[in-house]
DNA sequence: AACAGAGACAACCGCCACTTC
DNA sequence: TGAAGTGGCGGTTGTCTCTGT
């Protein structure tokens, strides 16, 4: 049994250019009717749901394709902090972008970025669990410790700048060794998402457009 | 050159809300 | 009033491409 066909004989999986052309032609000629009835009328061996999804997420003429701009990224972050995973609601504020596209962009880029910066991607608040940041903190503490012990008398200013930027991008503003322990004091002044939304790009982390 | 793993994104699935009868 | 049909939404999976070994 070909896995690209359902038990009822309808095709599933990636669309071919020929199928796309049939769908576009049908909609341009007849407009929208019942999605359920459309496949038969258009000569497509697909279910109506599959046709609707293909049109709304890919074939619609007003869809904007390509990378998300910095402005779009900021808009998504802002709206997500207010609306949560309401992708269709977020999409209404981004002309030409589909909810599916925004959802994918969030899951593959923005969520990871927030986590890397020490923010909880669901609440947009700084993460308070030390263990989630521990590897990052260990590395920072080790680097800072070595610098403070003057192992680099001709300290590279660029390196120092990077260290400070890294430290300030975490939730902890004072990372140091205390005997064998790593101590990280929480940065209590950092308020929620303002770091992200005040128009400044995150320090020390590359943006998606770079 | 071949393979494995990771990343990106298109597509599917299941559920829910709304409409119609 | 409730059952059936339909469309829309969000979560998840599948597939393709890229990159490193």
PDB file of C-alpha atoms (C1' of nucleotides) in Angstrom:
ATOM      1  CA  UNK A   1       0.000   0.000   0.000  1.00  0.00           C
ATOM      2  CA  UNK A   2       1.467   3.332  -1.025  1.00  0.00           C
ATOM      3  CA  UNK A   3       1.812   5.385   2.173  1.00  0.00           C
ATOM      4  CA  UNK A   4       1.119   8.565   0.209  1.00  0.00           C
ATOM      5  CA  UNK A   5      -2.479   7.408  -0.252  1.00  0.00           C
ATOM      6  CA  UNK A   6      -5.097   7.116   2.433  1.00  0.00           C
ATOM      7  CA  UNK A   7      -7.332   4.074   2.761  1.00  0.00           C
ATOM      8  CA  UNK A   8     -10.072   5.911   0.864  1.00  0.00           C
ATOM      9  CA  UNK A   9      -7.709   6.388  -2.070  1.00  0.00           C
ATOM     10  CA  UNK A  10      -7.144  10.099  -1.496  1.00  0.00           C
ATOM     11  CA  UNK A  11      -3.605  11.365  -1.902  1.00  0.00           C
ATOM     12  CA  UNK A  12      -1.669  12.854   1.001  1.00  0.00           C
ATOM     13  CA  UNK A  13       1.790  14.276   1.477  1.00  0.00           C
ATOM     14  CA  UNK A  14       3.584  16.985  -0.474  1.00  0.00           C
ATOM     15  CA  UNK A  15       1.700  18.729  -3.264  1.00  0.00           C
ATOM     16  CA  UNK A  16       2.977  18.565  -6.837  1.00  0.00           C
ATOM     17  CA  UNK A  17       3.145  21.623  -9.131  1.00  0.00           C
ATOM     18  CA  UNK A  18       0.381  20.055 -11.223  1.00  0.00           C
ATOM     19  CA  UNK A  19      -1.921  19.803  -8.203  1.00  0.00           C
ATOM     20  CA  UNK A  20      -1.119  23.378  -7.239  1.00  0.00           C
ATOM     21  CA  UNK A  21      -1.981  24.529 -10.751  1.00  0.00           C
ATOM     22  CA  UNK A  22      -5.325  22.711 -10.699  1.00  0.00           C
ATOM     23  CA  UNK A  23      -6.243  24.260  -7.362  1.00  0.00           C
ATOM     24  CA  UNK A  24      -5.238  27.766  -8.429  1.00  0.00           C
ATOM     25  CA  UNK A  25      -7.062  27.446 -11.748  1.00  0.00           C
ATOM     26  CA  UNK A  26     -10.220  26.236 -10.076  1.00  0.00           C
ATOM     27  CA  UNK A  27     -10.292  29.000  -7.473  1.00  0.00           C
ATOM     28  CA  UNK A  28      -9.481  31.692 -10.040  1.00  0.00           C
ATOM     29  CA  UNK A  29     -12.269  30.451 -12.291  1.00  0.00           C
ATOM     30  CA  UNK A  30     -14.969  29.467  -9.815  1.00  0.00           C
ATOM     31  CA  UNK A  31     -14.012  31.239  -6.594  1.00  0.00           C
ATOM     32  CA  UNK A  32     -14.583  29.694  -3.219  1.00  0.00           C
ATOM     33  CA  UNK A  33     -17.409  27.325  -2.594  1.00  0.00           C
ATOM     34  CA  UNK A  34     -17.511  24.312  -0.366  1.00  0.00           C
ATOM     35  CA  UNK A  35     -14.028  23.062   0.378  1.00  0.00           C
ATOM     36  CA  UNK A  36     -15.497  19.596   0.698  1.00  0.00           C
ATOM     37  CA  UNK A  37     -16.851  19.718  -2.830  1.00  0.00           C
ATOM     38  CA  UNK A  38     -13.848  21.484  -4.340  1.00  0.00           C
ATOM     39  CA  UNK A  39     -11.455  18.552  -4.900  1.00  0.00           C
ATOM     40  CA  UNK A  40     -13.901  16.700  -7.131  1.00  0.00           C
ATOM     41  CA  UNK A  41     -14.800  19.829  -9.091  1.00  0.00           C
ATOM     42  CA  UNK A  42     -11.140  20.759  -9.515  1.00  0.00           C
ATOM     43  CA  UNK A  43     -10.088  17.247 -10.484  1.00  0.00           C
ATOM     44  CA  UNK A  44      -7.964  16.754  -7.416  1.00  0.00           C
ATOM     45  CA  UNK A  45      -7.566  13.481  -5.586  1.00  0.00           C
ATOM     46  CA  UNK A  46      -7.266  15.225  -2.217  1.00  0.00           C
ATOM     47  CA  UNK A  47      -9.571  15.840   0.712  1.00  0.00           C
ATOM     48  CA  UNK A  48     -11.122  19.281   1.039  1.00  0.00           C
ATOM     49  CA  UNK A  49      -9.240  20.000   4.186  1.00  0.00           C
ATOM     50  CA  UNK A  50      -5.927  19.403   2.468  1.00  0.00           C
ATOM     51  CA  UNK A  51      -6.948  21.764  -0.358  1.00  0.00           C
ATOM     52  CA  UNK A  52      -7.989  24.506   2.062  1.00  0.00           C
ATOM     53  CA  UNK A  53      -4.704  24.233   3.957  1.00  0.00           C
ATOM     54  CA  UNK A  54      -2.650  24.277   0.775  1.00  0.00           C
ATOM     55  CA  UNK A  55      -4.445  27.386  -0.442  1.00  0.00           C
ATOM     56  CA  UNK A  56      -4.414  29.337   2.825  1.00  0.00           C
ATOM     57  CA  UNK A  57      -0.851  28.483   3.784  1.00  0.00           C
ATOM     58  CA  UNK A  58       0.930  28.439   0.456  1.00  0.00           C
ATOM     59  CA  UNK A  59      -0.951  29.334  -2.720  1.00  0.00           C
ATOM     60  CA  UNK A  60      -2.869  32.454  -1.697  1.00  0.00           C
ATOM     61  CA  UNK A  61      -1.612  35.314  -3.884  1.00  0.00           C
ATOM     62  CA  UNK A  62      -1.247  37.758  -0.978  1.00  0.00           C
ATOM     63  CA  UNK A  63       1.185  35.588   0.963  1.00  0.00           C
ATOM     64  CA  UNK A  64       4.507  37.211   1.746  1.00  0.00           C
ATOM     65  CA  UNK A  65       7.308  34.682   1.618  1.00  0.00           C
ATOM     66  CA  UNK A  66      10.874  34.896   2.827  1.00  0.00           C
ATOM     67  CA  UNK A  67      12.580  35.767   6.062  1.00  0.00           C
ATOM     68  CA  UNK A  68      10.807  37.588   8.842  1.00  0.00           C
ATOM     69  CA  UNK A  69      11.989  41.163   9.303  1.00  0.00           C
ATOM     70  CA  UNK A  70      13.205  42.545  12.612  1.00  0.00           C
ATOM     71  CA  UNK A  71       9.939  44.460  12.915  1.00  0.00           C
ATOM     72  CA  UNK A  72       7.867  41.340  12.294  1.00  0.00           C
ATOM     73  CA  UNK A  73       9.924  39.451  14.848  1.00  0.00           C
ATOM     74  CA  UNK A  74       9.347  42.129  17.470  1.00  0.00           C
ATOM     75  CA  UNK A  75       5.626  42.173  16.663  1.00  0.00           C
ATOM     76  CA  UNK A  76       5.363  38.425  17.113  1.00  0.00           C
ATOM     77  CA  UNK A  77       7.207  38.545  20.433  1.00  0.00           C
ATOM     78  CA  UNK A  78       5.030  41.372  21.664  1.00  0.00           C
ATOM     79  CA  UNK A  79       1.756  39.798  20.582  1.00  0.00           C
ATOM     80  CA  UNK A  80       2.752  36.390  21.906  1.00  0.00           C
ATOM     81  CA  UNK A  81       3.396  37.901  25.327  1.00  0.00           C
ATOM     82  CA  UNK A  82      -0.181  39.199  25.264  1.00  0.00           C
ATOM     83  CA  UNK A  83      -2.067  36.531  23.335  1.00  0.00           C
ATOM     84  CA  UNK A  84      -0.053  33.365  23.916  1.00  0.00           C
ATOM     85  CA  UNK A  85      -0.242  30.649  21.239  1.00  0.00           C
ATOM     86  CA  UNK A  86      -3.128  32.334  19.403  1.00  0.00           C
ATOM     87  CA  UNK A  87      -1.360  32.077  16.070  1.00  0.00           C
ATOM     88  CA  UNK A  88      -4.318  33.067  13.940  1.00  0.00           C
ATOM     89  CA  UNK A  89      -4.873  36.170  16.078  1.00  0.00           C
ATOM     90  CA  UNK A  90      -1.191  37.065  15.813  1.00  0.00           C
ATOM     91  CA  UNK A  91      -1.301  36.501  12.045  1.00  0.00           C
ATOM     92  CA  UNK A  92      -4.028  39.143  11.635  1.00  0.00           C
ATOM     93  CA  UNK A  93      -1.444  41.758  12.691  1.00  0.00           C
ATOM     94  CA  UNK A  94       1.131  40.569  10.146  1.00  0.00           C
ATOM     95  CA  UNK A  95      -0.196  41.088   6.620  1.00  0.00           C
ATOM     96  CA  UNK A  96       0.867  38.336   4.259  1.00  0.00           C
ATOM     97  CA  UNK A  97       1.958  35.954   6.985  1.00  0.00           C
ATOM     98  CA  UNK A  98       0.009  32.816   7.838  1.00  0.00           C
ATOM     99  CA  UNK A  99      -0.635  31.416  11.268  1.00  0.00           C
ATOM    100  CA  UNK A 100       1.238  28.269  10.264  1.00  0.00           C
ATOM    101  CA  UNK A 101       4.272  30.248   9.166  1.00  0.00           C
ATOM    102  CA  UNK A 102       4.304  32.272  12.383  1.00  0.00           C
ATOM    103  CA  UNK A 103       3.884  29.132  14.466  1.00  0.00           C
ATOM    104  CA  UNK A 104       6.819  27.481  12.683  1.00  0.00           C
ATOM    105  CA  UNK A 105       8.954  30.581  13.073  1.00  0.00           C
ATOM    106  CA  UNK A 106       8.152  30.688  16.743  1.00  0.00           C
ATOM    107  CA  UNK A 107       8.905  27.018  17.338  1.00  0.00           C
ATOM    108  CA  UNK A 108      12.138  26.937  15.351  1.00  0.00           C
ATOM    109  CA  UNK A 109      13.614  30.375  16.082  1.00  0.00           C
ATOM    110  CA  UNK A 110      11.994  32.645  18.649  1.00  0.00           C
ATOM    111  CA  UNK A 111      11.335  30.060  21.339  1.00  0.00           C
ATOM    112  CA  UNK A 112      14.962  28.938  21.317  1.00  0.00           C
ATOM    113  CA  UNK A 113      16.144  32.529  21.309  1.00  0.00           C
ATOM    114  CA  UNK A 114      14.108  33.407  24.379  1.00  0.00           C
ATOM    115  CA  UNK A 115      15.330  30.295  26.192  1.00  0.00           C
ATOM    116  CA  UNK A 116      18.936  31.149  25.327  1.00  0.00           C
ATOM    117  CA  UNK A 117      18.411  34.618  26.752  1.00  0.00           C
ATOM    118  CA  UNK A 118      17.046  33.162  29.971  1.00  0.00           C
ATOM    119  CA  UNK A 119      13.372  33.946  29.355  1.00  0.00           C
ATOM    120  CA  UNK A 120      10.522  31.514  29.767  1.00  0.00           C
ATOM    121  CA  UNK A 121       8.992  31.349  26.249  1.00  0.00           C
ATOM    122  CA  UNK A 122       5.480  30.905  27.618  1.00  0.00           C
ATOM    123  CA  UNK A 123       5.405  33.603  30.284  1.00  0.00           C
ATOM    124  CA  UNK A 124       8.081  35.884  28.757  1.00  0.00           C
ATOM    125  CA  UNK A 125       9.414  36.361  32.264  1.00  0.00           C
ATOM    126  CA  UNK A 126      13.019  35.719  33.304  1.00  0.00           C
ATOM    127  CA  UNK A 127      13.485  32.096  34.226  1.00  0.00           C
ATOM    128  CA  UNK A 128      14.057  31.618  37.932  1.00  0.00           C
ATOM    129  CA  UNK A 129      15.218  28.019  37.881  1.00  0.00           C
ATOM    130  CA  UNK A 130      18.966  28.079  38.350  1.00  0.00           C
ATOM    131  CA  UNK A 131      19.428  24.584  36.928  1.00  0.00           C
ATOM    132  CA  UNK A 132      18.092  25.582  33.543  1.00  0.00           C
ATOM    133  CA  UNK A 133      20.916  28.108  33.242  1.00  0.00           C
ATOM    134  CA  UNK A 134      23.597  26.133  35.017  1.00  0.00           C
ATOM    135  CA  UNK A 135      25.803  25.167  32.056  1.00  0.00           C
ATOM    136  CA  UNK A 136      25.787  28.756  30.872  1.00  0.00           C
ATOM    137  CA  UNK A 137      26.532  30.048  34.349  1.00  0.00           C
ATOM    138  CA  UNK A 138      29.378  27.571  34.906  1.00  0.00           C
ATOM    139  CA  UNK A 139      31.076  28.699  31.730  1.00  0.00           C
ATOM    140  CA  UNK A 140      30.652  32.348  32.607  1.00  0.00           C
ATOM    141  CA  UNK A 141      31.865  31.866  36.158  1.00  0.00           C
ATOM    142  CA  UNK A 142      34.945  29.995  34.993  1.00  0.00           C
ATOM    143  CA  UNK A 143      35.801  32.635  32.418  1.00  0.00           C
ATOM    144  CA  UNK A 144      35.238  35.491  34.821  1.00  0.00           C
ATOM    145  CA  UNK A 145      37.294  33.750  37.515  1.00  0.00           C
ATOM    146  CA  UNK A 146      40.258  33.364  35.206  1.00  0.00           C
ATOM    147  CA  UNK A 147      40.083  36.982  34.144  1.00  0.00           C
ATOM    148  CA  UNK A 148      39.911  38.179  37.734  1.00  0.00           C
ATOM    149  CA  UNK A 149      42.951  36.140  38.670  1.00  0.00           C
ATOM    150  CA  UNK A 150      44.949  38.239  36.202  1.00  0.00           C
ATOM    151  CA  UNK A 151      45.877  35.338  34.017  1.00  0.00           C
ATOM    152  CA  UNK A 152      45.438  37.780  31.168  1.00  0.00           C
ATOM    153  CA  UNK A 153      47.467  40.864  32.161  1.00  0.00           C
ATOM    154  CA  UNK A 154      46.938  42.337  28.714  1.00  0.00           C
ATOM    155  CA  UNK A 155      43.233  41.767  28.831  1.00  0.00           C
ATOM    156  CA  UNK A 156      41.610  41.834  25.468  1.00  0.00           C
ATOM    157  CA  UNK A 157      38.967  44.544  25.623  1.00  0.00           C
ATOM    158  CA  UNK A 158      36.858  42.720  23.103  1.00  0.00           C
ATOM    159  CA  UNK A 159      36.864  39.618  25.320  1.00  0.00           C
ATOM    160  CA  UNK A 160      35.889  41.660  28.351  1.00  0.00           C
ATOM    161  CA  UNK A 161      33.070  43.297  26.434  1.00  0.00           C
ATOM    162  CA  UNK A 162      31.795  39.902  25.319  1.00  0.00           C
ATOM    163  CA  UNK A 163      31.883  38.589  28.873  1.00  0.00           C
ATOM    164  CA  UNK A 164      29.925  41.526  30.205  1.00  0.00           C
ATOM    165  CA  UNK A 165      27.392  41.254  27.414  1.00  0.00           C
ATOM    166  CA  UNK A 166      26.946  37.540  28.060  1.00  0.00           C
ATOM    167  CA  UNK A 167      26.517  38.071  31.761  1.00  0.00           C
ATOM    168  CA  UNK A 168      23.959  40.809  31.342  1.00  0.00           C
ATOM    169  CA  UNK A 169      21.979  38.667  28.914  1.00  0.00           C
ATOM    170  CA  UNK A 170      21.330  36.133  31.673  1.00  0.00           C
ATOM    171  CA  UNK A 171      19.059  36.688  34.642  1.00  0.00           C
ATOM    172  CA  UNK A 172      21.993  36.833  36.993  1.00  0.00           C
ATOM    173  CA  UNK A 173      24.059  39.940  37.430  1.00  0.00           C
ATOM    174  CA  UNK A 174      26.700  38.670  39.781  1.00  0.00           C
ATOM    175  CA  UNK A 175      28.285  35.323  38.998  1.00  0.00           C
ATOM    176  CA  UNK A 176      31.257  34.290  41.069  1.00  0.00           C
ATOM    177  CA  UNK A 177      33.031  31.426  42.766  1.00  0.00           C
ATOM    178  CA  UNK A 178      32.586  30.894  46.473  1.00  0.00           C
ATOM    179  CA  UNK A 179      34.986  28.121  47.373  1.00  0.00           C
ATOM    180  CA  UNK A 180      33.923  25.230  45.181  1.00  0.00           C
ATOM    181  CA  UNK A 181      30.467  26.655  44.627  1.00  0.00           C
ATOM    182  CA  UNK A 182      29.193  28.807  41.821  1.00  0.00           C
ATOM    183  CA  UNK A 183      27.048  31.630  43.173  1.00  0.00           C
ATOM    184  CA  UNK A 184      24.691  33.557  40.955  1.00  0.00           C
ATOM    185  CA  UNK A 185      22.784  36.506  42.321  1.00  0.00           C
ATOM    186  CA  UNK A 186      19.498  37.161  40.594  1.00  0.00           C
ATOM    187  CA  UNK A 187      19.174  40.335  38.594  1.00  0.00           C
ATOM    188  CA  UNK A 188      16.077  41.659  40.358  1.00  0.00           C
ATOM    189  CA  UNK A 189      15.881  44.853  38.357  1.00  0.00           C
ATOM    190  CA  UNK A 190      15.235  43.145  35.037  1.00  0.00           C
ATOM    191  CA  UNK A 191      11.493  43.498  34.476  1.00  0.00           C
ATOM    192  CA  UNK A 192       9.826  41.000  32.211  1.00  0.00           C
ATOM    193  CA  UNK A 193       9.877  41.483  28.479  1.00  0.00           C
ATOM    194  CA  UNK A 194      10.867  45.138  28.263  1.00  0.00           C
ATOM    195  CA  UNK A 195      14.396  44.112  27.404  1.00  0.00           C
ATOM    196  CA  UNK A 196      13.067  42.634  24.214  1.00  0.00           C
ATOM    197  CA  UNK A 197      10.412  45.122  23.229  1.00  0.00           C
ATOM    198  CA  UNK A 198      11.946  48.500  23.752  1.00  0.00           C
ATOM    199  CA  UNK A 199      13.330  48.483  20.287  1.00  0.00           C
ATOM    200  CA  UNK A 200      16.787  47.315  21.209  1.00  0.00           C
ATOM    201  CA  UNK A 201      18.047  44.090  19.744  1.00  0.00           C
ATOM    202  CA  UNK A 202      19.299  41.517  22.230  1.00  0.00           C
ATOM    203  CA  UNK A 203      22.928  41.930  23.087  1.00  0.00           C
ATOM    204  CA  UNK A 204      25.369  39.100  22.486  1.00  0.00           C
ATOM    205  CA  UNK A 205      22.990  36.999  20.436  1.00  0.00           C
ATOM    206  CA  UNK A 206      22.705  36.959  16.666  1.00  0.00           C
ATOM    207  CA  UNK A 207      19.369  37.935  15.199  1.00  0.00           C
ATOM    208  CA  UNK A 208      17.555  35.708  12.758  1.00  0.00           C
ATOM    209  CA  UNK A 209      18.270  38.121   9.968  1.00  0.00           C
ATOM    210  CA  UNK A 210      22.001  38.050  10.546  1.00  0.00           C
TER     211      UNK A 210
ATOM    212  C1'  DA B   1      31.283  10.175  -1.672  1.00  0.00           C
ATOM    213  C1'  DA B   2      28.347   8.425   1.771  1.00  0.00           C
ATOM    214  C1'  DC B   3      26.116   8.693   5.866  1.00  0.00           C
ATOM    215  C1'  DA B   4      23.990  10.648  10.165  1.00  0.00           C
ATOM    216  C1'  DG B   5      22.019  14.207  12.667  1.00  0.00           C
ATOM    217  C1'  DA B   6      19.939  18.732  12.972  1.00  0.00           C
ATOM    218  C1'  DG B   7      17.124  22.301  11.341  1.00  0.00           C
ATOM    219  C1'  DA B   8      13.331  24.277   8.659  1.00  0.00           C
ATOM    220  C1'  DC B   9       8.929  24.198   7.134  1.00  0.00           C
ATOM    221  C1'  DA B  10       4.988  21.940   4.753  1.00  0.00           C
ATOM    222  C1'  DA B  11       1.309  19.035   5.808  1.00  0.00           C
ATOM    223  C1'  DC B  12      -1.623  16.201   8.744  1.00  0.00           C
ATOM    224  C1'  DC B  13      -4.554  15.117  12.773  1.00  0.00           C
ATOM    225  C1'  DG B  14      -7.768  15.773  16.300  1.00  0.00           C
ATOM    226  C1'  DC B  15     -10.584  18.737  18.477  1.00  0.00           C
ATOM    227  C1'  DC B  16     -13.731  22.544  18.923  1.00  0.00           C
ATOM    228  C1'  DA B  17     -17.031  26.141  17.553  1.00  0.00           C
ATOM    229  C1'  DC B  18     -20.353  27.558  14.542  1.00  0.00           C
ATOM    230  C1'  DT B  19     -24.148  26.884  11.273  1.00  0.00           C
ATOM    231  C1'  DT B  20     -27.889  24.553   9.296  1.00  0.00           C
ATOM    232  C1'  DC B  21     -31.738  21.696   9.313  1.00  0.00           C
TER     233       DC B  21
ATOM    234  C1'  DT C   1     -33.070  21.039  20.898  1.00  0.00           C
ATOM    235  C1'  DG C   2     -29.774  18.198  19.184  1.00  0.00           C
ATOM    236  C1'  DA C   3     -27.458  15.846  15.382  1.00  0.00           C
ATOM    237  C1'  DA C   4     -24.744  16.403  11.273  1.00  0.00           C
ATOM    238  C1'  DG C   5     -21.812  19.005   8.395  1.00  0.00           C
ATOM    239  C1'  DT C   6     -18.205  22.261   7.823  1.00  0.00           C
ATOM    240  C1'  DG C   7     -14.388  25.302   8.615  1.00  0.00           C
ATOM    241  C1'  DG C   8     -10.767  26.888  11.584  1.00  0.00           C
ATOM    242  C1'  DC C   9      -7.226  26.363  15.022  1.00  0.00           C
ATOM    243  C1'  DG C  10      -3.208  24.601  17.519  1.00  0.00           C
ATOM    244  C1'  DG C  11      -0.220  20.728  18.295  1.00  0.00           C
ATOM    245  C1'  DT C  12       2.397  17.399  16.158  1.00  0.00           C
ATOM    246  C1'  DT C  13       4.549  14.751  12.582  1.00  0.00           C
ATOM    247  C1'  DG C  14       6.754  13.973   8.097  1.00  0.00           C
ATOM    248  C1'  DT C  15       9.800  15.206   4.591  1.00  0.00           C
ATOM    249  C1'  DC C  16      13.309  17.669   2.542  1.00  0.00           C
ATOM    250  C1'  DT C  17      17.670  20.171   2.783  1.00  0.00           C
ATOM    251  C1'  DC C  18      21.801  21.408   4.830  1.00  0.00           C
ATOM    252  C1'  DT C  19      25.969  20.568   7.441  1.00  0.00           C
ATOM    253  C1'  DG C  20      29.454  18.060   9.668  1.00  0.00           C
ATOM    254  C1'  DT C  21      32.124  13.827   9.919  1.00  0.00           C
TER     255       DT C  21
END
